[in-house]
mmCIF file with all atom_site columns, C-alpha atoms and ligand atoms in Angstrom:
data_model
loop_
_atom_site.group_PDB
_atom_site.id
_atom_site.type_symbol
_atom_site.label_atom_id
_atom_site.label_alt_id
_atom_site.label_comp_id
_atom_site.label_asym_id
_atom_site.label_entity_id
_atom_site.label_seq_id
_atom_site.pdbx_PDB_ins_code
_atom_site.Cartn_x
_atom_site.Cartn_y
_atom_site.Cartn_z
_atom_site.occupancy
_atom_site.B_iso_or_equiv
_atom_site.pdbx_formal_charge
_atom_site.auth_seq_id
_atom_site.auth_comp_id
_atom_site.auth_asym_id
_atom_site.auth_atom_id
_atom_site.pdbx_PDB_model_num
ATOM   1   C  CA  . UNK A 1 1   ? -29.978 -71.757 -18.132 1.00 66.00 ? 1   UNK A CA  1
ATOM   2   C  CA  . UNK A 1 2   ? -32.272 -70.974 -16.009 1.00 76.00 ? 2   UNK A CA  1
ATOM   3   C  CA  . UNK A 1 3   ? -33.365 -66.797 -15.287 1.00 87.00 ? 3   UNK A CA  1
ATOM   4   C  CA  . UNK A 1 4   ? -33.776 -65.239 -12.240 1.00 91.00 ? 4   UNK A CA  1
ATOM   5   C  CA  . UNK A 1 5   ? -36.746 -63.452 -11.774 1.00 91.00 ? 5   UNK A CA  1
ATOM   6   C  CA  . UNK A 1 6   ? -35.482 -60.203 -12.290 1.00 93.00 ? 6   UNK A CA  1
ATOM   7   C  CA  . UNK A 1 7   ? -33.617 -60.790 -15.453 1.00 94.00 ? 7   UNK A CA  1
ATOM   8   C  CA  . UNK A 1 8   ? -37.203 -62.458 -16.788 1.00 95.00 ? 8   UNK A CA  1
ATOM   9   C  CA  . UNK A 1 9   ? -38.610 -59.225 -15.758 1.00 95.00 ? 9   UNK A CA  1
ATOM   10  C  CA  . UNK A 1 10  ? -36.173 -57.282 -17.515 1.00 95.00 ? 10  UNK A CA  1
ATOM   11  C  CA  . UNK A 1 11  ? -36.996 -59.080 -20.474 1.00 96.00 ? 11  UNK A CA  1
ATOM   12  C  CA  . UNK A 1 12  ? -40.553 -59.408 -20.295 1.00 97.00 ? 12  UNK A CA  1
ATOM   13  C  CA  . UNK A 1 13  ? -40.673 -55.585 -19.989 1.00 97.00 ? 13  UNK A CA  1
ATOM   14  C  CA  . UNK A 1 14  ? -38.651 -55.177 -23.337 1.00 97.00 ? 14  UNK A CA  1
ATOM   15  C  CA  . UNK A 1 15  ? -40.882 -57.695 -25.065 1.00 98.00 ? 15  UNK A CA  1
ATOM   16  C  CA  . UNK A 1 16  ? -44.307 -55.603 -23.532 1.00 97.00 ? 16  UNK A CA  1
ATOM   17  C  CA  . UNK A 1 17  ? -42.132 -52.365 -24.853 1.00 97.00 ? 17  UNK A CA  1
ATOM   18  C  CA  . UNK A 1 18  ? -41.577 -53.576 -28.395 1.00 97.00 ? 18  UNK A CA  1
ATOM   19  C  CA  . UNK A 1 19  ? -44.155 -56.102 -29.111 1.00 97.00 ? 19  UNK A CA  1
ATOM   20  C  CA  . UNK A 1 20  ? -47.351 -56.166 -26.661 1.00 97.00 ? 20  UNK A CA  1
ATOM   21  C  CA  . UNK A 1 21  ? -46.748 -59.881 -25.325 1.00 98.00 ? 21  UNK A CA  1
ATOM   22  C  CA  . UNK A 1 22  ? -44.470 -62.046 -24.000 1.00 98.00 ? 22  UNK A CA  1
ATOM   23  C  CA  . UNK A 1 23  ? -44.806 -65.896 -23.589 1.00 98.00 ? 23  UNK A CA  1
ATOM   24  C  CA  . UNK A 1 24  ? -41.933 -67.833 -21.812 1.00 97.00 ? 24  UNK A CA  1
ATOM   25  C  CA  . UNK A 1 25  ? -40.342 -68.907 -18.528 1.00 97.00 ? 25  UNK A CA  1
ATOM   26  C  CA  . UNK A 1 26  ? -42.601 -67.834 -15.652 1.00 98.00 ? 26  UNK A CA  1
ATOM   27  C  CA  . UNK A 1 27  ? -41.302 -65.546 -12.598 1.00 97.00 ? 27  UNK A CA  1
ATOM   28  C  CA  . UNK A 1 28  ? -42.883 -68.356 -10.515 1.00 98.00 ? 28  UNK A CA  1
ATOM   29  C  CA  . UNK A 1 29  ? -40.066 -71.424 -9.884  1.00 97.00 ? 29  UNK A CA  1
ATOM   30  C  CA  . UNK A 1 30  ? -40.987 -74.630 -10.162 1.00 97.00 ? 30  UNK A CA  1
ATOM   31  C  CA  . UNK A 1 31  ? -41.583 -75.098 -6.506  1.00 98.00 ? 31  UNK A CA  1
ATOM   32  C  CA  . UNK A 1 32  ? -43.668 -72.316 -6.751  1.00 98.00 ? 32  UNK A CA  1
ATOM   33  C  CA  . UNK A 1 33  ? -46.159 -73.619 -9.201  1.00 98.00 ? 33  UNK A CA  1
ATOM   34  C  CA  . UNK A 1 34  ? -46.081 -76.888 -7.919  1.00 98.00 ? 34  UNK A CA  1
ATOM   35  C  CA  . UNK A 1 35  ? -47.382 -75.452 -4.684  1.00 98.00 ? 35  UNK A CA  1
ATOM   36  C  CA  . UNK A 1 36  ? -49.755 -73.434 -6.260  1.00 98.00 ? 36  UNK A CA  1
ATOM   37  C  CA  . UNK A 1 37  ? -51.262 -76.281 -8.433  1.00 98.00 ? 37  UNK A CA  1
ATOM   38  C  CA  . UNK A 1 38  ? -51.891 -78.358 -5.388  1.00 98.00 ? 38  UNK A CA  1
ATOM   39  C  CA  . UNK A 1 39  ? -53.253 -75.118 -3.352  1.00 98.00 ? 39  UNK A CA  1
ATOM   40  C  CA  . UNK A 1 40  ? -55.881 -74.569 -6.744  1.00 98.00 ? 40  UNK A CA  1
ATOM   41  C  CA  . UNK A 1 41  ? -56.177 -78.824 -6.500  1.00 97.00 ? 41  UNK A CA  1
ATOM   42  C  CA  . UNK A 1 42  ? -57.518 -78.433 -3.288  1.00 97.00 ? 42  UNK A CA  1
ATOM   43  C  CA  . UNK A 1 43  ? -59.420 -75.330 -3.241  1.00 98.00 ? 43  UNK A CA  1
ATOM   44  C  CA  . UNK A 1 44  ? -61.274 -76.839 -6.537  1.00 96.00 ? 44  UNK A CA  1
ATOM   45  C  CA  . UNK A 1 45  ? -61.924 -80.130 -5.071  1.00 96.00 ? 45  UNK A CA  1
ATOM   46  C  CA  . UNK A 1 46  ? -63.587 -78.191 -1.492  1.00 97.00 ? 46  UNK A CA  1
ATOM   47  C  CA  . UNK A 1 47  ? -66.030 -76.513 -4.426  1.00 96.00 ? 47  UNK A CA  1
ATOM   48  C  CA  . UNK A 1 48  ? -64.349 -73.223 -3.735  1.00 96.00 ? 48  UNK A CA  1
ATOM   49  C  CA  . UNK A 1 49  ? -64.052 -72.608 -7.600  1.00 95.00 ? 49  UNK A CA  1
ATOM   50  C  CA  . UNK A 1 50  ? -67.328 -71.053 -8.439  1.00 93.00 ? 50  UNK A CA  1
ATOM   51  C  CA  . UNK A 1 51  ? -68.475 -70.397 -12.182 1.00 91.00 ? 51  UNK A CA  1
ATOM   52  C  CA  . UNK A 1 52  ? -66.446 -67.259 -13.557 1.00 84.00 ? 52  UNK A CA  1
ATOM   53  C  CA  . UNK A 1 53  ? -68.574 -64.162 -14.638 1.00 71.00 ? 53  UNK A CA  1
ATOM   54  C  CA  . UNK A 1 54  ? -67.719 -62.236 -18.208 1.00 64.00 ? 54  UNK A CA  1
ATOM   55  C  CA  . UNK A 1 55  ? -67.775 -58.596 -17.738 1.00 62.00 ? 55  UNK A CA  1
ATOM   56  C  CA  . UNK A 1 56  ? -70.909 -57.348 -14.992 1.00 57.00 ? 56  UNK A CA  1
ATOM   57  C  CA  . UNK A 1 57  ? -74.387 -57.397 -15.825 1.00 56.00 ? 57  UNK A CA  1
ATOM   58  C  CA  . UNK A 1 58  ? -74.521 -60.094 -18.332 1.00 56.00 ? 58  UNK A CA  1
ATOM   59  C  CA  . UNK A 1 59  ? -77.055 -62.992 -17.966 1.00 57.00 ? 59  UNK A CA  1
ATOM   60  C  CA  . UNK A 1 60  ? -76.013 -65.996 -17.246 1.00 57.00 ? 60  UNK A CA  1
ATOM   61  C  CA  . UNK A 1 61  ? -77.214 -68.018 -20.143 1.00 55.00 ? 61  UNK A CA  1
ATOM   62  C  CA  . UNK A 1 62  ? -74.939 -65.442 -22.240 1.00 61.00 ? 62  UNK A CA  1
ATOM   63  C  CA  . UNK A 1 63  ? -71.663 -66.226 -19.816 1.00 77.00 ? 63  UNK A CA  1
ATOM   64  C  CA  . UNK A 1 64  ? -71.913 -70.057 -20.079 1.00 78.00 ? 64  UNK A CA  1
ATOM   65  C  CA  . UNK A 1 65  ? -71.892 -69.616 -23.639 1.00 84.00 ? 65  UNK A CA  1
ATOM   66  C  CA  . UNK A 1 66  ? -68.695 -67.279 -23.673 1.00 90.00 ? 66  UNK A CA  1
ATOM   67  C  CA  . UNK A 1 67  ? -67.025 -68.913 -20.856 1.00 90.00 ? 67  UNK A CA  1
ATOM   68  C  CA  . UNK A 1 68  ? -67.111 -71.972 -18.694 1.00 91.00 ? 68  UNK A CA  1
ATOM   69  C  CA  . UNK A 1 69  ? -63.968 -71.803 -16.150 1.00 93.00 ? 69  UNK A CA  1
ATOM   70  C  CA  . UNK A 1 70  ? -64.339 -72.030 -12.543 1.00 95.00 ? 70  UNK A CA  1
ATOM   71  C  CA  . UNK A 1 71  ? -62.077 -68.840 -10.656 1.00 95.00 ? 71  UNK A CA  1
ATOM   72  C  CA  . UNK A 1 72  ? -61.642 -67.552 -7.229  1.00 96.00 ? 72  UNK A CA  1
ATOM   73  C  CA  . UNK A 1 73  ? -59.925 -64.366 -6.269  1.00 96.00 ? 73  UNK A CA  1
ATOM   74  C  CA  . UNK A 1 74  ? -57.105 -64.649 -3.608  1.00 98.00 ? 74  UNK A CA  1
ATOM   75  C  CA  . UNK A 1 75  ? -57.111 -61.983 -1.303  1.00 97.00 ? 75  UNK A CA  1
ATOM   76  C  CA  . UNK A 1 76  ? -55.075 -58.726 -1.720  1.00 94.00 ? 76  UNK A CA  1
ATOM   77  C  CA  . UNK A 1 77  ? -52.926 -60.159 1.486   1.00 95.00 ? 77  UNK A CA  1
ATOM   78  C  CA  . UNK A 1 78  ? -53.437 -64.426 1.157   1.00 98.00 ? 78  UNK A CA  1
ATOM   79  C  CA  . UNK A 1 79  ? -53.004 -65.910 4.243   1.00 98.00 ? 79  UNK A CA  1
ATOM   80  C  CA  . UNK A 1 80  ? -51.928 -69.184 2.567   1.00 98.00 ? 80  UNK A CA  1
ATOM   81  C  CA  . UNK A 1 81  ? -48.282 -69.127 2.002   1.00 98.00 ? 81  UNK A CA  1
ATOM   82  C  CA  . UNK A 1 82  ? -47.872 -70.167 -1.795  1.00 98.00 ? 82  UNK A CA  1
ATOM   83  C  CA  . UNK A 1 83  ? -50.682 -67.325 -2.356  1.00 98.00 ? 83  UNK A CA  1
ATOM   84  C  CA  . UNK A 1 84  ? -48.518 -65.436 -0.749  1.00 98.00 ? 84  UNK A CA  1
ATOM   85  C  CA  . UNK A 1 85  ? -45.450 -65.803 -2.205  1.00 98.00 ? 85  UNK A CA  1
ATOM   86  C  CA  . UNK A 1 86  ? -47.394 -65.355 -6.104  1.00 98.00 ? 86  UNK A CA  1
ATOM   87  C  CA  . UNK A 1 87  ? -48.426 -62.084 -4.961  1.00 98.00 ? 87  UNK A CA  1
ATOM   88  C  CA  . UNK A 1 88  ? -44.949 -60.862 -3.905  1.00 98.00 ? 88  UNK A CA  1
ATOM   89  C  CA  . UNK A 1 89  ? -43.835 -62.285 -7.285  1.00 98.00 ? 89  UNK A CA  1
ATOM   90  C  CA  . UNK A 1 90  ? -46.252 -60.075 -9.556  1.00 98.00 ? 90  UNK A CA  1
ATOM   91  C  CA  . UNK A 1 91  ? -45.669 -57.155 -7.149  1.00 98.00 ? 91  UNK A CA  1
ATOM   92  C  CA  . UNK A 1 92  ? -41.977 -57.197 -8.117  1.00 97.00 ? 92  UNK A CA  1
ATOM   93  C  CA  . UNK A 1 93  ? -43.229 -57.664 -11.488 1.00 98.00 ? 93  UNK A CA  1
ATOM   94  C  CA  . UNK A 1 94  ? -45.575 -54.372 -11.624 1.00 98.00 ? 94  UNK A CA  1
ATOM   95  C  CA  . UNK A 1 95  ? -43.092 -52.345 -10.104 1.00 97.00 ? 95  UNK A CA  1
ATOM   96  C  CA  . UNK A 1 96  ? -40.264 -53.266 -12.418 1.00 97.00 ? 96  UNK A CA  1
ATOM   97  C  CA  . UNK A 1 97  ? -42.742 -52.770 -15.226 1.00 97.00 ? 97  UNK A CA  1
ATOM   98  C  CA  . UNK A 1 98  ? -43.643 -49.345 -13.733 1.00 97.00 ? 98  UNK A CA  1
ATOM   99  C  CA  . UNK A 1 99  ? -39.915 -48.858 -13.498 1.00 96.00 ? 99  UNK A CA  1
ATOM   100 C  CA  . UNK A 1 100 ? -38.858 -49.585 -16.966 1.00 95.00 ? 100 UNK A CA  1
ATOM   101 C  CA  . UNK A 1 101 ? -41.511 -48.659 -18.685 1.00 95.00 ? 101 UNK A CA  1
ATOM   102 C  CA  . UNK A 1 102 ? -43.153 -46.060 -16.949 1.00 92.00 ? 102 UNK A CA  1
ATOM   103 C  CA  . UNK A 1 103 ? -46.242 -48.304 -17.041 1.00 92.00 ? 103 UNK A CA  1
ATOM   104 C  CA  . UNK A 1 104 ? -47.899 -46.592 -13.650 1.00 95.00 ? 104 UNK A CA  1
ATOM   105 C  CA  . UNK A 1 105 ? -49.357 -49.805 -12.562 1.00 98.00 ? 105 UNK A CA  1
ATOM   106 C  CA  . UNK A 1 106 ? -51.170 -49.306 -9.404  1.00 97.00 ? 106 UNK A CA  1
ATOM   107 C  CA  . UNK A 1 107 ? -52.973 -52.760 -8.055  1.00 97.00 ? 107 UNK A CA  1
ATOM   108 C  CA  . UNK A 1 108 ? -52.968 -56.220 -9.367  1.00 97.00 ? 108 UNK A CA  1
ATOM   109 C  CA  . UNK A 1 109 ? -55.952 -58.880 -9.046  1.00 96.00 ? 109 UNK A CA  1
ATOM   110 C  CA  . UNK A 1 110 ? -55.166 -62.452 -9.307  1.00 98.00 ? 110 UNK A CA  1
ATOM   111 C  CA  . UNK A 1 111 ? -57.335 -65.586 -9.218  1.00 97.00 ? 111 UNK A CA  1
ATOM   112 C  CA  . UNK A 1 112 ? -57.238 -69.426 -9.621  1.00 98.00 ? 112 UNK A CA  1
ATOM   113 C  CA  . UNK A 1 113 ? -58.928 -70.856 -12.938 1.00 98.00 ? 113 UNK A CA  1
ATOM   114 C  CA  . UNK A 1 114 ? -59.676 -74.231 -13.827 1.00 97.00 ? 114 UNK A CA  1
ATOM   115 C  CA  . UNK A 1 115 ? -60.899 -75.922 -17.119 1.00 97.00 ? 115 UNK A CA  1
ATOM   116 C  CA  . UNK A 1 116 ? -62.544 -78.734 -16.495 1.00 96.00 ? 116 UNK A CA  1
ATOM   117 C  CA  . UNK A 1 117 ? -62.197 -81.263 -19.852 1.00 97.00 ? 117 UNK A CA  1
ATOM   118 C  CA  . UNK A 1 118 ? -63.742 -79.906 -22.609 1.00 97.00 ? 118 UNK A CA  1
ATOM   119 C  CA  . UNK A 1 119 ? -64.452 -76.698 -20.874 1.00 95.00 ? 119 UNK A CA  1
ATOM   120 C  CA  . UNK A 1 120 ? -63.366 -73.069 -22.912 1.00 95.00 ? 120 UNK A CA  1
ATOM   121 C  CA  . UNK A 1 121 ? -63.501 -69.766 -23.295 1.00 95.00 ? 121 UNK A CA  1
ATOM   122 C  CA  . UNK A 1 122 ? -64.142 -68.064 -26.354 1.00 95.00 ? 122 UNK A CA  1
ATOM   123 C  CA  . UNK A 1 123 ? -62.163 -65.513 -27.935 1.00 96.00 ? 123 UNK A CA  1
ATOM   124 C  CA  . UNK A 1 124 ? -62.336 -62.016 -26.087 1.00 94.00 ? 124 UNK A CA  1
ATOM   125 C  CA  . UNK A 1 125 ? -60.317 -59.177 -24.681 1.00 94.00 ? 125 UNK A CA  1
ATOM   126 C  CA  . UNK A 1 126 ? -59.907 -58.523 -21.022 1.00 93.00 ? 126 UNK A CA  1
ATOM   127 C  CA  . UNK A 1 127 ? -60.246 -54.821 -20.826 1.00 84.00 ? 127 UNK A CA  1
ATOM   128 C  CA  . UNK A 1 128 ? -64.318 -54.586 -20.409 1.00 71.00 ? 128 UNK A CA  1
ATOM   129 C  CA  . UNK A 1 129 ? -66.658 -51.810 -21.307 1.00 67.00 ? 129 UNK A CA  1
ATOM   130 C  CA  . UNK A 1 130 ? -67.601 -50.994 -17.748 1.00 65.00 ? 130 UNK A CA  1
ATOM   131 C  CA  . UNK A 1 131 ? -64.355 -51.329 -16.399 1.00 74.00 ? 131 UNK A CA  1
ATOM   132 C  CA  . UNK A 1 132 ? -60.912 -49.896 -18.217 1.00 83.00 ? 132 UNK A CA  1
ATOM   133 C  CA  . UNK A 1 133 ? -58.690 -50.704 -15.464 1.00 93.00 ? 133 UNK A CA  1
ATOM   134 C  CA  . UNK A 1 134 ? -56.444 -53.706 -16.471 1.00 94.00 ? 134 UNK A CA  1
ATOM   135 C  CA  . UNK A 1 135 ? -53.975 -52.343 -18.385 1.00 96.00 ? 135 UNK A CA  1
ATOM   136 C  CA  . UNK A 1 136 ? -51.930 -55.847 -18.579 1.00 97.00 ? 136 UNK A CA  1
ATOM   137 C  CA  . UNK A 1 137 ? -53.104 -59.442 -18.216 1.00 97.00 ? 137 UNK A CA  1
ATOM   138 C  CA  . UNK A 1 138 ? -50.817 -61.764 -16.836 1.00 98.00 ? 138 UNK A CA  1
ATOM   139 C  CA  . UNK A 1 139 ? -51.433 -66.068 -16.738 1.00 98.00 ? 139 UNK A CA  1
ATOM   140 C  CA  . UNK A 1 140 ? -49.048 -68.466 -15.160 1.00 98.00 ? 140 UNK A CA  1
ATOM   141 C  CA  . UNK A 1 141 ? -49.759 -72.248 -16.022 1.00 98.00 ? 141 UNK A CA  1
ATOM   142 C  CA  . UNK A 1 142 ? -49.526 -74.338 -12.899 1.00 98.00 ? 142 UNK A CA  1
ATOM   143 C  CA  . UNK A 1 143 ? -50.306 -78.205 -15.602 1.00 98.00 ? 143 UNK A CA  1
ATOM   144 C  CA  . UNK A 1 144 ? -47.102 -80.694 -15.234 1.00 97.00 ? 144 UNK A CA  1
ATOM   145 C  CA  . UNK A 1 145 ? -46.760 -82.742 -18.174 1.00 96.00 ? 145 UNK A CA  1
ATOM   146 C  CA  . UNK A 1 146 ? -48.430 -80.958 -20.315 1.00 98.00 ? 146 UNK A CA  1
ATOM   147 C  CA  . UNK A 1 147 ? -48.681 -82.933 -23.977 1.00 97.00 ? 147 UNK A CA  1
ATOM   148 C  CA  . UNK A 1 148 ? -49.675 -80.918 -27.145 1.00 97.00 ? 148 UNK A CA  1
ATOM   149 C  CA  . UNK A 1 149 ? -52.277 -83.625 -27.767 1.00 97.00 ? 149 UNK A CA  1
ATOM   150 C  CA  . UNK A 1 150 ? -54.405 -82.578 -24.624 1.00 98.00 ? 150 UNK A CA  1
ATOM   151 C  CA  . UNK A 1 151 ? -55.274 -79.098 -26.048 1.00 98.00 ? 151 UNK A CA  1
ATOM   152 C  CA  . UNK A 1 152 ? -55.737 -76.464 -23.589 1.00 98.00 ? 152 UNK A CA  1
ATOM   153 C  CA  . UNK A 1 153 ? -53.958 -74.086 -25.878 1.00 98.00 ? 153 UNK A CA  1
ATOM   154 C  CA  . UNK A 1 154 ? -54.232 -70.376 -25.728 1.00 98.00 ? 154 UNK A CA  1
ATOM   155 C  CA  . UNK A 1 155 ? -54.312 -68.334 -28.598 1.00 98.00 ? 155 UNK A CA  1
ATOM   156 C  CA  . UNK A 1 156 ? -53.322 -64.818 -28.964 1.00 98.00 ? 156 UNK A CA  1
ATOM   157 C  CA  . UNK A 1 157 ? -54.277 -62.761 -31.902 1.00 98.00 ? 157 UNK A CA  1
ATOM   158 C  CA  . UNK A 1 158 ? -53.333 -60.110 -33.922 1.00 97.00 ? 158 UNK A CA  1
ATOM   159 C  CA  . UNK A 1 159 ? -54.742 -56.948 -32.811 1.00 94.00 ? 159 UNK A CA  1
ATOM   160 C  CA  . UNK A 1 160 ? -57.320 -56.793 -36.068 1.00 94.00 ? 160 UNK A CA  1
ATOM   161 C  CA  . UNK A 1 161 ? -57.911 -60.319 -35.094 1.00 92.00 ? 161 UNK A CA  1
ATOM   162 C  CA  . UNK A 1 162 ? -57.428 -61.775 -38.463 1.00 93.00 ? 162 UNK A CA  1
ATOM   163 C  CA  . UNK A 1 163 ? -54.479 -63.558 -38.087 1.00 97.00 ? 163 UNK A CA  1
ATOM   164 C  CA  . UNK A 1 164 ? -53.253 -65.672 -34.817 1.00 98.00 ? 164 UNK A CA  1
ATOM   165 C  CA  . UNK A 1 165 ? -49.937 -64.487 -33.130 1.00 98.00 ? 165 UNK A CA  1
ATOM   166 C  CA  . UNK A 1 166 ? -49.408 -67.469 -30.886 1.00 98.00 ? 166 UNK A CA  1
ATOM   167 C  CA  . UNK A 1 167 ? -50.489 -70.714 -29.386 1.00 98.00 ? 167 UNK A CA  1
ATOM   168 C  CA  . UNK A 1 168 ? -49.467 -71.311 -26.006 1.00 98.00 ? 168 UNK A CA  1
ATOM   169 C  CA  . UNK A 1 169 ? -49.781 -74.750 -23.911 1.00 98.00 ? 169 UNK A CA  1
ATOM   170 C  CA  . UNK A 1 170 ? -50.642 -73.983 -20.390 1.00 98.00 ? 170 UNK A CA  1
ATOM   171 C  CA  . UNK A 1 171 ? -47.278 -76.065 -19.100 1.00 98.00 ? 171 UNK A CA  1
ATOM   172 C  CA  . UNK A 1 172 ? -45.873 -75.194 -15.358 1.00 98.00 ? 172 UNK A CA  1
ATOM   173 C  CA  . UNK A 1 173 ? -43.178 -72.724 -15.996 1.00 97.00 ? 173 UNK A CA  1
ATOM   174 C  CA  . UNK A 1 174 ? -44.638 -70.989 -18.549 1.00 98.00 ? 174 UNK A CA  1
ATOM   175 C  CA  . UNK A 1 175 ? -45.952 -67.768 -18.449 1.00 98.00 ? 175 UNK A CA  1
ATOM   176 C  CA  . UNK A 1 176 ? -48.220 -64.842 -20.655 1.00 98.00 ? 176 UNK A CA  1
ATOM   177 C  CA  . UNK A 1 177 ? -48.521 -61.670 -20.944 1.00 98.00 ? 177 UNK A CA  1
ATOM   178 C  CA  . UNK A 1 178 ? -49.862 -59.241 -22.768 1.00 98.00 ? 178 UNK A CA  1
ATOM   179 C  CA  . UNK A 1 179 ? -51.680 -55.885 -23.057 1.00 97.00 ? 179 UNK A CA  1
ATOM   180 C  CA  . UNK A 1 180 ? -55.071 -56.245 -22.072 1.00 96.00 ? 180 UNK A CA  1
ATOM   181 C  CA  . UNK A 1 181 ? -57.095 -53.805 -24.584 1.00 94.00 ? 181 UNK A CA  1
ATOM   182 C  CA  . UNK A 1 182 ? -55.476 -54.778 -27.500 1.00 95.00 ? 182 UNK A CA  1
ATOM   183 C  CA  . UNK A 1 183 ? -55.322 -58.804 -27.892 1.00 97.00 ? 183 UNK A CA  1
ATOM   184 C  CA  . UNK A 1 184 ? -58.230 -60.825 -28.546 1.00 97.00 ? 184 UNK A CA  1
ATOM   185 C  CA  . UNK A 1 185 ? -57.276 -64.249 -27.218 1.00 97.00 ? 185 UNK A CA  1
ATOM   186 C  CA  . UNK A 1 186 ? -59.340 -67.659 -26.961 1.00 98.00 ? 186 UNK A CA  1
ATOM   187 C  CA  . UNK A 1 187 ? -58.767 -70.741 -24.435 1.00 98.00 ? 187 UNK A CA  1
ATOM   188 C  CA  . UNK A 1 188 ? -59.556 -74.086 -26.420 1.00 98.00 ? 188 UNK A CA  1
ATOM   189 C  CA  . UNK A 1 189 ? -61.037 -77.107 -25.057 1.00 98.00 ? 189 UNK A CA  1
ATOM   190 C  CA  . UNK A 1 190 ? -58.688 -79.888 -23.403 1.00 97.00 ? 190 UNK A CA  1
ATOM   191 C  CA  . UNK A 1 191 ? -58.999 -83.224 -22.586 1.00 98.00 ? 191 UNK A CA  1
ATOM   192 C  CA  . UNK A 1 192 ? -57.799 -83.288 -19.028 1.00 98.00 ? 192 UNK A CA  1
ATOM   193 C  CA  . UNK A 1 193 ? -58.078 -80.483 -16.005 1.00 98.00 ? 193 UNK A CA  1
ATOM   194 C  CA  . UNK A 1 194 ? -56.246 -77.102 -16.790 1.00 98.00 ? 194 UNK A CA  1
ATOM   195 C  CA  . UNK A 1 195 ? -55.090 -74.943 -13.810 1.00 98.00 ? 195 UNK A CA  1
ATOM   196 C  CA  . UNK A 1 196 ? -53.888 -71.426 -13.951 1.00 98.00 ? 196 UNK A CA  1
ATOM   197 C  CA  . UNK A 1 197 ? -53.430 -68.260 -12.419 1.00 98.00 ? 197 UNK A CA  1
ATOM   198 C  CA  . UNK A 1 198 ? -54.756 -65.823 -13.613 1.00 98.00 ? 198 UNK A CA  1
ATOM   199 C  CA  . UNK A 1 199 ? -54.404 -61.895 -12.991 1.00 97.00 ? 199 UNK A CA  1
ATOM   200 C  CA  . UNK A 1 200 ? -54.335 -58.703 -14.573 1.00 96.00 ? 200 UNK A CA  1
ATOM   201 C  CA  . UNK A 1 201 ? -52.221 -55.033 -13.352 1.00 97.00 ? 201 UNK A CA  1
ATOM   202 C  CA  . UNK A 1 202 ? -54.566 -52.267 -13.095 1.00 96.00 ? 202 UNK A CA  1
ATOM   203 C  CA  . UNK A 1 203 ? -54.115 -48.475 -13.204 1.00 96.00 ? 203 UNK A CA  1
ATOM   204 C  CA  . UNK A 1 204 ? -55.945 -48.025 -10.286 1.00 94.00 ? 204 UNK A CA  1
ATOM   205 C  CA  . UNK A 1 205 ? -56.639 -49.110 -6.660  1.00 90.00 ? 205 UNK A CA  1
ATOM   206 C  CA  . UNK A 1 206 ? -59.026 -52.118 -6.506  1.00 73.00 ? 206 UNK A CA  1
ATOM   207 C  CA  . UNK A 1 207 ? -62.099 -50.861 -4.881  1.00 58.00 ? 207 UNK A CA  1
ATOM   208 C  CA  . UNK A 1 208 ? -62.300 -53.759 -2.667  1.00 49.00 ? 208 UNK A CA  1
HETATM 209 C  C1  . LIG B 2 .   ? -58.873 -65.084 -19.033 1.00 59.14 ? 1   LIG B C1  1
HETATM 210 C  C2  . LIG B 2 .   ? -58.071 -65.792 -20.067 1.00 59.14 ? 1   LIG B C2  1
HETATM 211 C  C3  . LIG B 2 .   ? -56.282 -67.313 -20.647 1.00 59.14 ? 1   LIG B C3  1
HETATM 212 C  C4  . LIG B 2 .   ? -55.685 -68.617 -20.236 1.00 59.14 ? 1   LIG B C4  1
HETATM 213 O  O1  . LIG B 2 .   ? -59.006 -65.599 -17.911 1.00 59.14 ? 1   LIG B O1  1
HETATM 214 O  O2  . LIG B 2 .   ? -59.383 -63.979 -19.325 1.00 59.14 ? 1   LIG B O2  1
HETATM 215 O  O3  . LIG B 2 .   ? -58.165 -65.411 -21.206 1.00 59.14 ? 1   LIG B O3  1
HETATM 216 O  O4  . LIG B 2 .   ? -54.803 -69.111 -20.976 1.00 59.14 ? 1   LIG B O4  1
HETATM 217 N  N1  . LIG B 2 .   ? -57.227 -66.797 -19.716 1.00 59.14 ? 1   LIG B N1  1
HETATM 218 O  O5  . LIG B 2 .   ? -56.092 -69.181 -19.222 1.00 59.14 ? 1   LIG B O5  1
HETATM 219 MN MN1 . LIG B 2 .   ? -58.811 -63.341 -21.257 1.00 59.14 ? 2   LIG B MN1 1
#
């Protein structure tokens, strides 16, 4: 059967409530991601994907080493329509999260990633030093056909790190979340292009 967005938001709040995470169906329908694969197709094929930057004020060298996606931010109100319609989706999704849980989610920042083959990012956690504002990380896979042997996986571990929680492959129609502070997570190399998006809900106003 297949949810409605607000029961998966219902549920996905529980699972944040009792356990920190939740992997599963994705608030985005398949049209959806379809449309938003070909949107981050296109965008990364006009070069509009530019090299993604860990934290601020780390050298470059140091970043390629950590992480070597390409992103780009939408805009807080994308003129495109799919853009659009992705950040009406996690809107509903913050403010049934601040609903049931309190969670006083005030902004949300989204971008397009994409792993070229053999391209990673090592394991890290997405609140940074300079900057405690995501509270929750959420990533929607946009990849149809996914197999397991192409890789691609993300991991999630255990808050101490020592033991892994989850592997997720980035398949359209799935979607992860988790709190943002507390698990270190890794993207592993795949053998063919991976395409997400990618966003985290912040306590505050972006100061964009
Ligand atoms: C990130 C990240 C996970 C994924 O962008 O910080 O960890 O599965 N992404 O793409
Ligand atoms: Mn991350």
């Amino acid at each position: 059967m297949i949810a409605s967005s607000i029961q998966i938001n219902q549920h996905l709040a529980e699972r944040l409530a009792n356990d920190g995470w939740y992997v599963g169906e994705s608030i985005f329908d398949a049209e959806l991601s379809a449309r938003l694969h070909d949107r981050a197709y296109e965008l990364a094929g006009g070069g509009a994907l530019q090299p993604a930057r860990v934290g601020r004020n780390m050298a470059t060298q140091t970043q390629a080493e950590i992480r070597r996606d390409d992103t780009l931010w939408l805009a807080d109100q994308p003129e495109d329509a799919a853009e659009r319609a992705a950040t009406l989706a996690v809107t509903s999704l913050r403010l049934a999260l601040n609903e049931a849980l309190f969670a006083g989610l005030r902004s949300a920042e989204l971008h397009f990633a994409r792993y070229a083959p053999g391209t990673f990012y090592r394991r890290h956690r997405d609140r940074f030093r300079d900057d405690d504002g995501r509270v929750i990380t959420v990533v929607f896979y946009l990849n149809n056909d996914w197999s397991p042997d192409a890789g691609g996986e993300l991991v999630l571990y255990t808050d101490d790190g020592d033991s892994v929680l989850t592997r997720v492959l980035p398949s359209a129609g799935t979607m992860v979340c988790f709190l943002s502070e507390r698990f270190p997570h890794e993207v592993l190399p795949a053998t063919r292009e991976r395409l997400s998006l990618t966003g985290w809900l912040r306590r505050d106003e972006r100061d964009t």
